PDB file of C-alpha atoms in Angstrom:
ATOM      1  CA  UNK Z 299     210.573-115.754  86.814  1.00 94.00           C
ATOM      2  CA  UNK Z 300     211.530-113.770  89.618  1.00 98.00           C
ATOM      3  CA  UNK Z 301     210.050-110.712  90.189  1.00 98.00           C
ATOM      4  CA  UNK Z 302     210.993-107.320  92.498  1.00 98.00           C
ATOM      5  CA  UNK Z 303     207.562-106.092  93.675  1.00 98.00           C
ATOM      6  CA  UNK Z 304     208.782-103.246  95.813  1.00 98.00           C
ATOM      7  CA  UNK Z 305     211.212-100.518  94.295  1.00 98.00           C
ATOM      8  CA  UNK Z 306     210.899 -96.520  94.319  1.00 97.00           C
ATOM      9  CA  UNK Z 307     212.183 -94.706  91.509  1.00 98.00           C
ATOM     10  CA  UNK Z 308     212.738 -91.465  91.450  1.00 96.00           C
ATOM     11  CA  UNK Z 309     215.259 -88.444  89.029  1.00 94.00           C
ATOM     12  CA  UNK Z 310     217.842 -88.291  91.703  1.00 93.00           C
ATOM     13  CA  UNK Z 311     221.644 -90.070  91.208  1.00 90.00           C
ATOM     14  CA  UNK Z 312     220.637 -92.989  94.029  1.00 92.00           C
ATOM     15  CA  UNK Z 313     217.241 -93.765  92.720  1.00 95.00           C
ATOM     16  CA  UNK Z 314     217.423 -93.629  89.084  1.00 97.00           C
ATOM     17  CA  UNK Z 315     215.610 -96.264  86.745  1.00 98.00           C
ATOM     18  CA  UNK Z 316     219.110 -97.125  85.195  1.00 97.00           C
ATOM     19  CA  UNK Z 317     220.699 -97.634  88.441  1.00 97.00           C
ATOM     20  CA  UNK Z 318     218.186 -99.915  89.255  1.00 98.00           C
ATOM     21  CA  UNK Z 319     218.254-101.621  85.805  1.00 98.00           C
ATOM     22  CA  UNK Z 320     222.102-102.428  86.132  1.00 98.00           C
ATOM     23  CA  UNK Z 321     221.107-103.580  89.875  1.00 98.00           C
ATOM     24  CA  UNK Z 322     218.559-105.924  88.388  1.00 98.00           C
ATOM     25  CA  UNK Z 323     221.294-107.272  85.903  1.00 97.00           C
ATOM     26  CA  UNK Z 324     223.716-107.921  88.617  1.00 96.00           C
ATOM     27  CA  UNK Z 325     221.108-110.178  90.899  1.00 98.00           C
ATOM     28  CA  UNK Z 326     219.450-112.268  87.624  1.00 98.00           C
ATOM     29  CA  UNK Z 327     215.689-110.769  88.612  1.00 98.00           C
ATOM     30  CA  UNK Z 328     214.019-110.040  85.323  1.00 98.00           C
ATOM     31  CA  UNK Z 329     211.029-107.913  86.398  1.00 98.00           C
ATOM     32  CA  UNK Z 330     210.713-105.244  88.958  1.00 98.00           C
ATOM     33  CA  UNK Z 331     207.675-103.382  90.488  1.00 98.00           C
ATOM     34  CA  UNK Z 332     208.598 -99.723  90.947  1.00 98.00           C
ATOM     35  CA  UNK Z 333     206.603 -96.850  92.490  1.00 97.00           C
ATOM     36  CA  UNK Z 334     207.153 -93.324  93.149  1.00 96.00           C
ATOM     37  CA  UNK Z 335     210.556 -92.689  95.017  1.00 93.00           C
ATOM     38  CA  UNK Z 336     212.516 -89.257  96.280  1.00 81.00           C
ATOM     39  CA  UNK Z 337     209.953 -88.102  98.815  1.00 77.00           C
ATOM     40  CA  UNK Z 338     212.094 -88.444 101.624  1.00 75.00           C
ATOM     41  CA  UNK Z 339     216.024 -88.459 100.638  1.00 79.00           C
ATOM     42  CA  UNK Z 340     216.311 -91.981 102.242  1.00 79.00           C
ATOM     43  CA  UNK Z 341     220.633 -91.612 102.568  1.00 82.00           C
ATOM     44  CA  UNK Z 342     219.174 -89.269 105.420  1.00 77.00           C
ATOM     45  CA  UNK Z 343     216.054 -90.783 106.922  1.00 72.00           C
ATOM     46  CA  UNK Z 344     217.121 -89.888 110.625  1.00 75.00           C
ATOM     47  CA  UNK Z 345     216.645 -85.851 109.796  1.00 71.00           C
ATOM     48  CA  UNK Z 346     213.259 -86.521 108.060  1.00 68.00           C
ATOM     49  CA  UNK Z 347     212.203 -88.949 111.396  1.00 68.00           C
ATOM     50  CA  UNK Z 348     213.471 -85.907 113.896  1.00 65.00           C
ATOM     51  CA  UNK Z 349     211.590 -83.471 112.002  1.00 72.00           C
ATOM     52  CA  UNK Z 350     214.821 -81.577 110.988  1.00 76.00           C
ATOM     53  CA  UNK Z 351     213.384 -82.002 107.233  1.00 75.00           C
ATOM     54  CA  UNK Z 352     210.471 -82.371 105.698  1.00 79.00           C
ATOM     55  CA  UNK Z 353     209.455 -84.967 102.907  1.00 79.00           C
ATOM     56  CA  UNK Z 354     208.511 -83.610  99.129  1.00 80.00           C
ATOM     57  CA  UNK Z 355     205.126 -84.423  98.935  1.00 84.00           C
ATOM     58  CA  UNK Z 356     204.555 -84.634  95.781  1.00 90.00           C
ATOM     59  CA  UNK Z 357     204.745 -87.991  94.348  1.00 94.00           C
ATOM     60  CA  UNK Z 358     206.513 -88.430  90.729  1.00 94.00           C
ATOM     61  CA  UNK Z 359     204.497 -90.628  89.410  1.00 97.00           C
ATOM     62  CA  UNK Z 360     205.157 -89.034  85.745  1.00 97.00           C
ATOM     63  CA  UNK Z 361     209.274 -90.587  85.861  1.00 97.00           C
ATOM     64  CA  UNK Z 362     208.082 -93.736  86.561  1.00 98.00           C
ATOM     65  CA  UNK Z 363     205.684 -93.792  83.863  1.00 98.00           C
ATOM     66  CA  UNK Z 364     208.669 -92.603  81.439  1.00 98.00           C
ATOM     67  CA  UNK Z 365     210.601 -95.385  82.966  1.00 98.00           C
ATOM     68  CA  UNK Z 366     208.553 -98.142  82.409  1.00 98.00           C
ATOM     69  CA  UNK Z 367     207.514 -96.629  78.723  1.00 97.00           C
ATOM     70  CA  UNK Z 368     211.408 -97.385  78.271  1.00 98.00           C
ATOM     71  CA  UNK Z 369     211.566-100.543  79.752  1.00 98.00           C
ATOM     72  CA  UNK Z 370     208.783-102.810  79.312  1.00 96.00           C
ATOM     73  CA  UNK Z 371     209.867-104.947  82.322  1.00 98.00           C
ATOM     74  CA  UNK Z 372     209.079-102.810  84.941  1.00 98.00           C
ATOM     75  CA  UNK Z 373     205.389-102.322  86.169  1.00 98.00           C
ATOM     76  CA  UNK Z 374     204.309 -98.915  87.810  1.00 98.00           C
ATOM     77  CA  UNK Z 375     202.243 -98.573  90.746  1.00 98.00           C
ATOM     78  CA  UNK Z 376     200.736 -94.771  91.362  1.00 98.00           C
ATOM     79  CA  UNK Z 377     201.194 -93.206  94.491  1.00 98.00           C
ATOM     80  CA  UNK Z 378     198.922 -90.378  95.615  1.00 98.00           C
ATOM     81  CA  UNK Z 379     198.399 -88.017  98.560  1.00 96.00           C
ATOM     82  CA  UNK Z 380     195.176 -89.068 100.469  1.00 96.00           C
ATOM     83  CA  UNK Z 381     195.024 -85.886 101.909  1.00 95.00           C
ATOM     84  CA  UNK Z 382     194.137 -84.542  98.505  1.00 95.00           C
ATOM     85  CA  UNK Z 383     190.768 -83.691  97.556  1.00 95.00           C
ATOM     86  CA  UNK Z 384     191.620 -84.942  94.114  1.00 97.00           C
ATOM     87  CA  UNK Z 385     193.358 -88.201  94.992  1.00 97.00           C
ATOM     88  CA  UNK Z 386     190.748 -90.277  93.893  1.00 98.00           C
ATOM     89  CA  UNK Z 387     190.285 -89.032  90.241  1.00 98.00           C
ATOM     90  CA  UNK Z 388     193.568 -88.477  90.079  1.00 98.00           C
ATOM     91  CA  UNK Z 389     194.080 -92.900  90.977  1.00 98.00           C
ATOM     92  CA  UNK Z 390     191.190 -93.060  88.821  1.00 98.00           C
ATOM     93  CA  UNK Z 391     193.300 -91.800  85.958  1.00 98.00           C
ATOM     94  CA  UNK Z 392     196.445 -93.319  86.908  1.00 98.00           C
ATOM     95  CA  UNK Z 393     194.757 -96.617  86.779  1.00 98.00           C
ATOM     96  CA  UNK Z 394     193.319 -95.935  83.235  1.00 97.00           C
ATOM     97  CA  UNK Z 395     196.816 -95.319  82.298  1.00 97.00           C
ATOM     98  CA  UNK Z 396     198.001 -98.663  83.135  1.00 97.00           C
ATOM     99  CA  UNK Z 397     199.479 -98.043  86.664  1.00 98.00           C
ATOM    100  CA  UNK Z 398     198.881-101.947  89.097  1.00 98.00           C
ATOM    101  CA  UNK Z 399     198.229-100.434  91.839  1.00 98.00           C
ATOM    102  CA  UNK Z 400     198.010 -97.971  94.470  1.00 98.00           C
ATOM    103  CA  UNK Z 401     201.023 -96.895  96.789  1.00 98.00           C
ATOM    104  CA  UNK Z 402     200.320 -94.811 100.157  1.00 97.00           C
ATOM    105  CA  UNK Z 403     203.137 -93.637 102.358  1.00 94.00           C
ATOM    106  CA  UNK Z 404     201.870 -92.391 105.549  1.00 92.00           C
ATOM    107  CA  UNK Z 405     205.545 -91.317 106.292  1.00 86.00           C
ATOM    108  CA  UNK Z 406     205.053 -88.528 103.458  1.00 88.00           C
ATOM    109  CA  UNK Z 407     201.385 -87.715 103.914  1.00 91.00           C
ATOM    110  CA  UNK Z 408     199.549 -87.272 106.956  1.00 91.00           C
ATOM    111  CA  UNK Z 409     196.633 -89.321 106.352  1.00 95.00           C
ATOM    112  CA  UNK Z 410     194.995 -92.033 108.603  1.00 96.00           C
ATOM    113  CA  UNK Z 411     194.143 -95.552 107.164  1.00 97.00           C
ATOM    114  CA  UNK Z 412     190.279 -94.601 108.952  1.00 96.00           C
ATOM    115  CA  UNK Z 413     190.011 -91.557 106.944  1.00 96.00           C
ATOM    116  CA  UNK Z 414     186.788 -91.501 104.690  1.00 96.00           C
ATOM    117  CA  UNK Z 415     189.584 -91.010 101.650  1.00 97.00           C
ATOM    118  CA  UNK Z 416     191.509 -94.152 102.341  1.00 98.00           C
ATOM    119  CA  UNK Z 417     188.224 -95.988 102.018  1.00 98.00           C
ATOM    120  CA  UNK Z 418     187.196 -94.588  98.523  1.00 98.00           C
ATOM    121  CA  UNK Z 419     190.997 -95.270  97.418  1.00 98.00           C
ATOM    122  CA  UNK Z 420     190.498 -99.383  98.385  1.00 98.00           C
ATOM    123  CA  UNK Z 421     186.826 -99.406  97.248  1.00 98.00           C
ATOM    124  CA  UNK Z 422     188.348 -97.943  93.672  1.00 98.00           C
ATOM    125  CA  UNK Z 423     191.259-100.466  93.993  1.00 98.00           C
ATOM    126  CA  UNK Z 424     188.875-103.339  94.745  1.00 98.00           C
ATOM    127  CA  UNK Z 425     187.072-102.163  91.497  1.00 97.00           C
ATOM    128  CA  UNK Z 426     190.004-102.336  89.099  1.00 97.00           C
ATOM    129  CA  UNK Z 427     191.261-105.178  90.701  1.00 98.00           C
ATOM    130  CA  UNK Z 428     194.565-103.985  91.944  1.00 98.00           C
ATOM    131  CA  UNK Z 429     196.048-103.959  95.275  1.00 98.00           C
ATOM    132  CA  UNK Z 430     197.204-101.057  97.875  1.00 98.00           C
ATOM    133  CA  UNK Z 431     200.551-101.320  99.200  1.00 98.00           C
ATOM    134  CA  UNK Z 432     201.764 -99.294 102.136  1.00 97.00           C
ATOM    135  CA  UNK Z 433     204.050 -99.804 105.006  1.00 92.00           C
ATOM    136  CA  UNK Z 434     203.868 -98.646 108.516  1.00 92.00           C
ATOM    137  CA  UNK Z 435     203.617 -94.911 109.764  1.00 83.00           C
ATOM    138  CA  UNK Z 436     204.324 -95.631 113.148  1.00 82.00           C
ATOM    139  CA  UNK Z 437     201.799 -93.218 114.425  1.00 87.00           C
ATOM    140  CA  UNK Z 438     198.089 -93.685 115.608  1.00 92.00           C
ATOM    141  CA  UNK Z 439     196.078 -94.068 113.001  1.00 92.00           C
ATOM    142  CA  UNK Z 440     198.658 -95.553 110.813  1.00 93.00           C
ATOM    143  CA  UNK Z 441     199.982 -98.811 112.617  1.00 95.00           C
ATOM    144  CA  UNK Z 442     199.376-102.463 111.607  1.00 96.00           C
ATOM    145  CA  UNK Z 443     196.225-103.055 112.898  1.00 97.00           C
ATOM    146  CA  UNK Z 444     195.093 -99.704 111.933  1.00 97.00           C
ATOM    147  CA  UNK Z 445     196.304-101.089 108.041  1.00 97.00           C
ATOM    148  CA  UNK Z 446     194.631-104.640 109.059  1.00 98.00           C
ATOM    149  CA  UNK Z 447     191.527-102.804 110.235  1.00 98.00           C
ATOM    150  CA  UNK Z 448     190.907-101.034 106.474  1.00 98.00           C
ATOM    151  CA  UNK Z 449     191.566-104.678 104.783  1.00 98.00           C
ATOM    152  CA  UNK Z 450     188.911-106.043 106.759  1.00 98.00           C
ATOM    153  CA  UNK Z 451     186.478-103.794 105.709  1.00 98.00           C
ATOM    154  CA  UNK Z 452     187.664-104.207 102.076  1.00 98.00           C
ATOM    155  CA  UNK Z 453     187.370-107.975 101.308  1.00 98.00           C
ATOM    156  CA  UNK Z 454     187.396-107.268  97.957  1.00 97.00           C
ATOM    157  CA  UNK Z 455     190.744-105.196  97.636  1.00 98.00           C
ATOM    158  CA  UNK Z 456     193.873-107.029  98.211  1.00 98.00           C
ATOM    159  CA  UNK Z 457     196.317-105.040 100.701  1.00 98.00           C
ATOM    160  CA  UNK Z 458     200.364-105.341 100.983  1.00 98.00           C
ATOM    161  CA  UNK Z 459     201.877-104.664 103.832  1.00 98.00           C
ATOM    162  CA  UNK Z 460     205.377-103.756 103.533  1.00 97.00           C
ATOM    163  CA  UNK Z 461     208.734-104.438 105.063  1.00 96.00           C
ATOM    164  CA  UNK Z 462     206.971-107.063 106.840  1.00 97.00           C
ATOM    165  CA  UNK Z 463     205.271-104.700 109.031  1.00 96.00           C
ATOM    166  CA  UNK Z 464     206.518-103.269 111.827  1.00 91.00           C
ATOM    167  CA  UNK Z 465     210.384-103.888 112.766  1.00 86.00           C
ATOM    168  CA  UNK Z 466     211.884-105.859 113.997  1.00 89.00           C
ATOM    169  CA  UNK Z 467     209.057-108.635 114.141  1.00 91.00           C
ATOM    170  CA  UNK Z 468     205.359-107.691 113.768  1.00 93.00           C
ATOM    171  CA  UNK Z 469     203.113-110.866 115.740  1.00 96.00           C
ATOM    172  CA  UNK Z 470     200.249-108.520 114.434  1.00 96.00           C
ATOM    173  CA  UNK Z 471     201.327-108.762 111.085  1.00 97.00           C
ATOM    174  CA  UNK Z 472     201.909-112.745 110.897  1.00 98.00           C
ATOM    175  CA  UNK Z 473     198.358-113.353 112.917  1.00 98.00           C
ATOM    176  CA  UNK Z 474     196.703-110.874 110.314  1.00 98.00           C
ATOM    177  CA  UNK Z 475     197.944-112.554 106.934  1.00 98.00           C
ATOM    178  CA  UNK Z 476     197.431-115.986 108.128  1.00 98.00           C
ATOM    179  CA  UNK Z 477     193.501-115.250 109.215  1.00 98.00           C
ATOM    180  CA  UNK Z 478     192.829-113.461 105.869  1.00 98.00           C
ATOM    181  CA  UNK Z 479     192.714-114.064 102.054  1.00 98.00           C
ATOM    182  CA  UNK Z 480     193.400-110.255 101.184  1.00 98.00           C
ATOM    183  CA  UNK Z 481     196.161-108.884 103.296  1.00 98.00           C
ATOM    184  CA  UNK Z 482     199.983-110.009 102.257  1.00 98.00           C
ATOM    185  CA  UNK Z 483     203.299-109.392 103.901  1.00 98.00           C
ATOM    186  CA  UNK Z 484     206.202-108.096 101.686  1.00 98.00           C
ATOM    187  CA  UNK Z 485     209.821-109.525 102.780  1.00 98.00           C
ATOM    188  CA  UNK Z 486     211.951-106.238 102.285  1.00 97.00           C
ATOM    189  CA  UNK Z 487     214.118-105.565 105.299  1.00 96.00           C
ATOM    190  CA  UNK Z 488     212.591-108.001 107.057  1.00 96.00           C
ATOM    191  CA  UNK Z 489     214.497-110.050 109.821  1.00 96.00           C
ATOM    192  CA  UNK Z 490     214.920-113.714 108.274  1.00 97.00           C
ATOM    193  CA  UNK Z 491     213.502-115.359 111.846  1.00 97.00           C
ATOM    194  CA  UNK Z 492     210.550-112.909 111.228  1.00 97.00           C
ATOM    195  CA  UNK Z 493     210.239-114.279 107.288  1.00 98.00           C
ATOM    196  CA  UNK Z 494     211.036-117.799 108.715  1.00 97.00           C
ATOM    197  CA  UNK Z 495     208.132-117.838 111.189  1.00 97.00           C
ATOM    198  CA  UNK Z 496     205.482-116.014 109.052  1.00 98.00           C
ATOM    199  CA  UNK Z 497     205.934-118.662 106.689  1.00 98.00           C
ATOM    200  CA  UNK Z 498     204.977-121.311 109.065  1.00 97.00           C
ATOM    201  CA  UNK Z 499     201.828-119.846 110.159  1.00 98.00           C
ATOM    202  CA  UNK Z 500     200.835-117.691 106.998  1.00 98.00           C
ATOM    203  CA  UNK Z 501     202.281-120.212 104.624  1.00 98.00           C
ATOM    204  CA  UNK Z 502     204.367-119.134 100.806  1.00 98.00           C
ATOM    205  CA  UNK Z 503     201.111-117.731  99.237  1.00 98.00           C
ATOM    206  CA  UNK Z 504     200.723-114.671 101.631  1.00 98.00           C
ATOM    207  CA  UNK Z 505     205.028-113.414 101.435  1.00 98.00           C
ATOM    208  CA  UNK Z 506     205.986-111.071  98.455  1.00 98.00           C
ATOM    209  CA  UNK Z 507     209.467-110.711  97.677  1.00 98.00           C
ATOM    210  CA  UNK Z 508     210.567-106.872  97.208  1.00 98.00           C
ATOM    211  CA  UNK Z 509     214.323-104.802  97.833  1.00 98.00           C
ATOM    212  CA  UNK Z 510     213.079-101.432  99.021  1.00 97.00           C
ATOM    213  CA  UNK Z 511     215.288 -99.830  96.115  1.00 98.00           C
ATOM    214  CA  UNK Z 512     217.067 -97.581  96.458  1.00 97.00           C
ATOM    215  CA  UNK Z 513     217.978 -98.061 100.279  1.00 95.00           C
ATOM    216  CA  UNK Z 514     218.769-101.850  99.815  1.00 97.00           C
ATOM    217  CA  UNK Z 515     219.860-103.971  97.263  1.00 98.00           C
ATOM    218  CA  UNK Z 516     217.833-106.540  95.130  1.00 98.00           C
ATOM    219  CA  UNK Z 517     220.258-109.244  95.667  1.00 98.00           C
ATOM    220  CA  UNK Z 518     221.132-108.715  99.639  1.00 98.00           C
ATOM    221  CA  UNK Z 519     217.316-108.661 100.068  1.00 98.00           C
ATOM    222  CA  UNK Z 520     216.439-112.082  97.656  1.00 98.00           C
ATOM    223  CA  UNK Z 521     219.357-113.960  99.259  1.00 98.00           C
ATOM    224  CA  UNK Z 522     216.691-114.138 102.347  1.00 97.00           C
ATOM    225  CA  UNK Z 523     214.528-115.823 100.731  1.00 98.00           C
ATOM    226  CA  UNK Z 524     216.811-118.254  99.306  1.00 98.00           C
ATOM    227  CA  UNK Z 525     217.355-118.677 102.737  1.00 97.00           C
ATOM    228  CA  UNK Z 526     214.346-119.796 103.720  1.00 97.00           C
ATOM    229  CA  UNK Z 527     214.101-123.726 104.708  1.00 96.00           C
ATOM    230  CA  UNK Z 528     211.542-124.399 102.294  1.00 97.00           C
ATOM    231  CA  UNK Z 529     210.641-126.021  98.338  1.00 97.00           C
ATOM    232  CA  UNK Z 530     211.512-124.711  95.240  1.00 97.00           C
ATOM    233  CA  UNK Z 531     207.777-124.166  94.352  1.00 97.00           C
ATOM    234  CA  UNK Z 532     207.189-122.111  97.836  1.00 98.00           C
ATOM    235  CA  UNK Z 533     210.383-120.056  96.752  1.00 98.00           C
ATOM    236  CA  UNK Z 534     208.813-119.452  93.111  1.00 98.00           C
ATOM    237  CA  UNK Z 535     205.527-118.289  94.441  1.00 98.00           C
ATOM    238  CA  UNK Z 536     207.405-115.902  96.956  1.00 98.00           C
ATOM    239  CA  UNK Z 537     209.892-114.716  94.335  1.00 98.00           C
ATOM    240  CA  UNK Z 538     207.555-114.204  91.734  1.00 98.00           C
ATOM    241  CA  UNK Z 539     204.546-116.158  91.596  1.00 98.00           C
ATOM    242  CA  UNK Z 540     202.506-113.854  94.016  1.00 98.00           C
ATOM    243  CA  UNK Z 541     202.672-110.484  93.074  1.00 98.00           C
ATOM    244  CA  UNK Z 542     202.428-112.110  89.098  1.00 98.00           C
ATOM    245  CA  UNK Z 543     198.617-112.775  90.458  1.00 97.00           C
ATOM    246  CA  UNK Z 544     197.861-109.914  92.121  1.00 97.00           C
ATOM    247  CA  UNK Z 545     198.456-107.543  89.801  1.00 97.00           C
ATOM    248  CA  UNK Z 546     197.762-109.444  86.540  1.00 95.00           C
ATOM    249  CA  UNK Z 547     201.280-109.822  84.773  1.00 94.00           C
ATOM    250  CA  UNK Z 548     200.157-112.843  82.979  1.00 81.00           C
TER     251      UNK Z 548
END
């Protein structure tokens, strides 16, 4: 079964659930992992990144719960603010509603992965037994090793990093995932020598396949991993197999 572990949804006409249903269709994937999209408009990422606009902060976690009461093949993971006082009850709840797993964006919220917060958020995760995913903020505080930094001091919790880390090829990233059991690498918009060489030194357990919908497509990003100059059962476990564990589809 191949699964899409990384897709935002959000009530807009480029990130809609039944866009990315019919995109799902078209590339034969039969499950999809979708989190809170819309934050930042990402057709115009360039104006959020120059400061020219600023992101919604408010993450709408409430469509993709509708979504995935409508479609039971999706699988929602909660985002919330870390700069909110209330973030951890509020995960608390989300988690009690079914949600996977926790999604941070430290392009939307200001937040360091050192801040007291972010360490009650993985202790909670660790608890319930689902992972964090983030990707990079590109800022102190909120770079690779600041992300590799708050897995080590988590054993417990299981962290994904996204879009392979840092573009266009994070060494930190692939030297982090291959020392340690808890932090994995997610493929979207990855480069394929990147994918190719993390592979080699991290090996197929520690690579997630995801599409970053809406900004790519599910097929453009799985045909890298077909790709990929290894087995059939290294391509299941990235395609699927993986995020099945970690967050406890079977």
């Amino acid at each position: 079964m191949i699964i899409d572990a990384h897709a935002h949804l959000s009530p807009t006409p480029f990130g809609s659930a039944e866009n990315y249903l019919e995109m799902l269709k078209q590339s034969g994937i039969q499950q999809g992992v979708v989190c809170p999209g819309g934050m930042l408009d990402v057709r115009k990422m360039n104006d959020f990144i120059s400061g020219q606009k600023k992101p919604d902060t408010t993450p709408k976690n409430d469509y993709v719960s509708q979504s995935v009461q409508a479609h039971p093949q999706l699988h929602p993971v909660a985002c919330v603010d870390p700069c909110d006082a209330q973030s951890v009850a509020k995960l608390e709840t989300y988690l009690g509603q079914g949600f996977r797993g926790l999604m941070v964006s430290p392009l939307v919220h200001k937040f360091s992965f050192s801040d007291g917060t972010m360490a009650e958020l993985a202790a909670l995760c660790g608890k319930h037994g689902v992972p964090i995913i983030s990707h990079n903020g590109w800022r102190p505080g909120a770079n690779t090793l600041d992300y590799v930094r708050l897995a080590k001091a988590f054993p417990r919790t299981n962290f994904i990093l996204e879009h392979m880390g840092a573009h266009p090829a994070d060494a930190e990233a692939t030297d982090a995932t291959a020392s340690m059991d808890n932090l994995f690498l997610e493929t979207s918009l990855g480069a394929h020598l990147h994918i190719v060489e993390t592979v080699k030194k991290a090996g197929p357990n520690k690579l997630i396949f995801g599409s970053e919908y809406p900004l790519s497509h599910p097929a453009v990003e799985m045909k890298k991993v077909f790709m990929l100059p290894i087995t059939d059962g290294e391509r299941e476990r990235i395609l699927g197999g993986n995020i099945r564990e970690l967050l406890h589809l079977d």
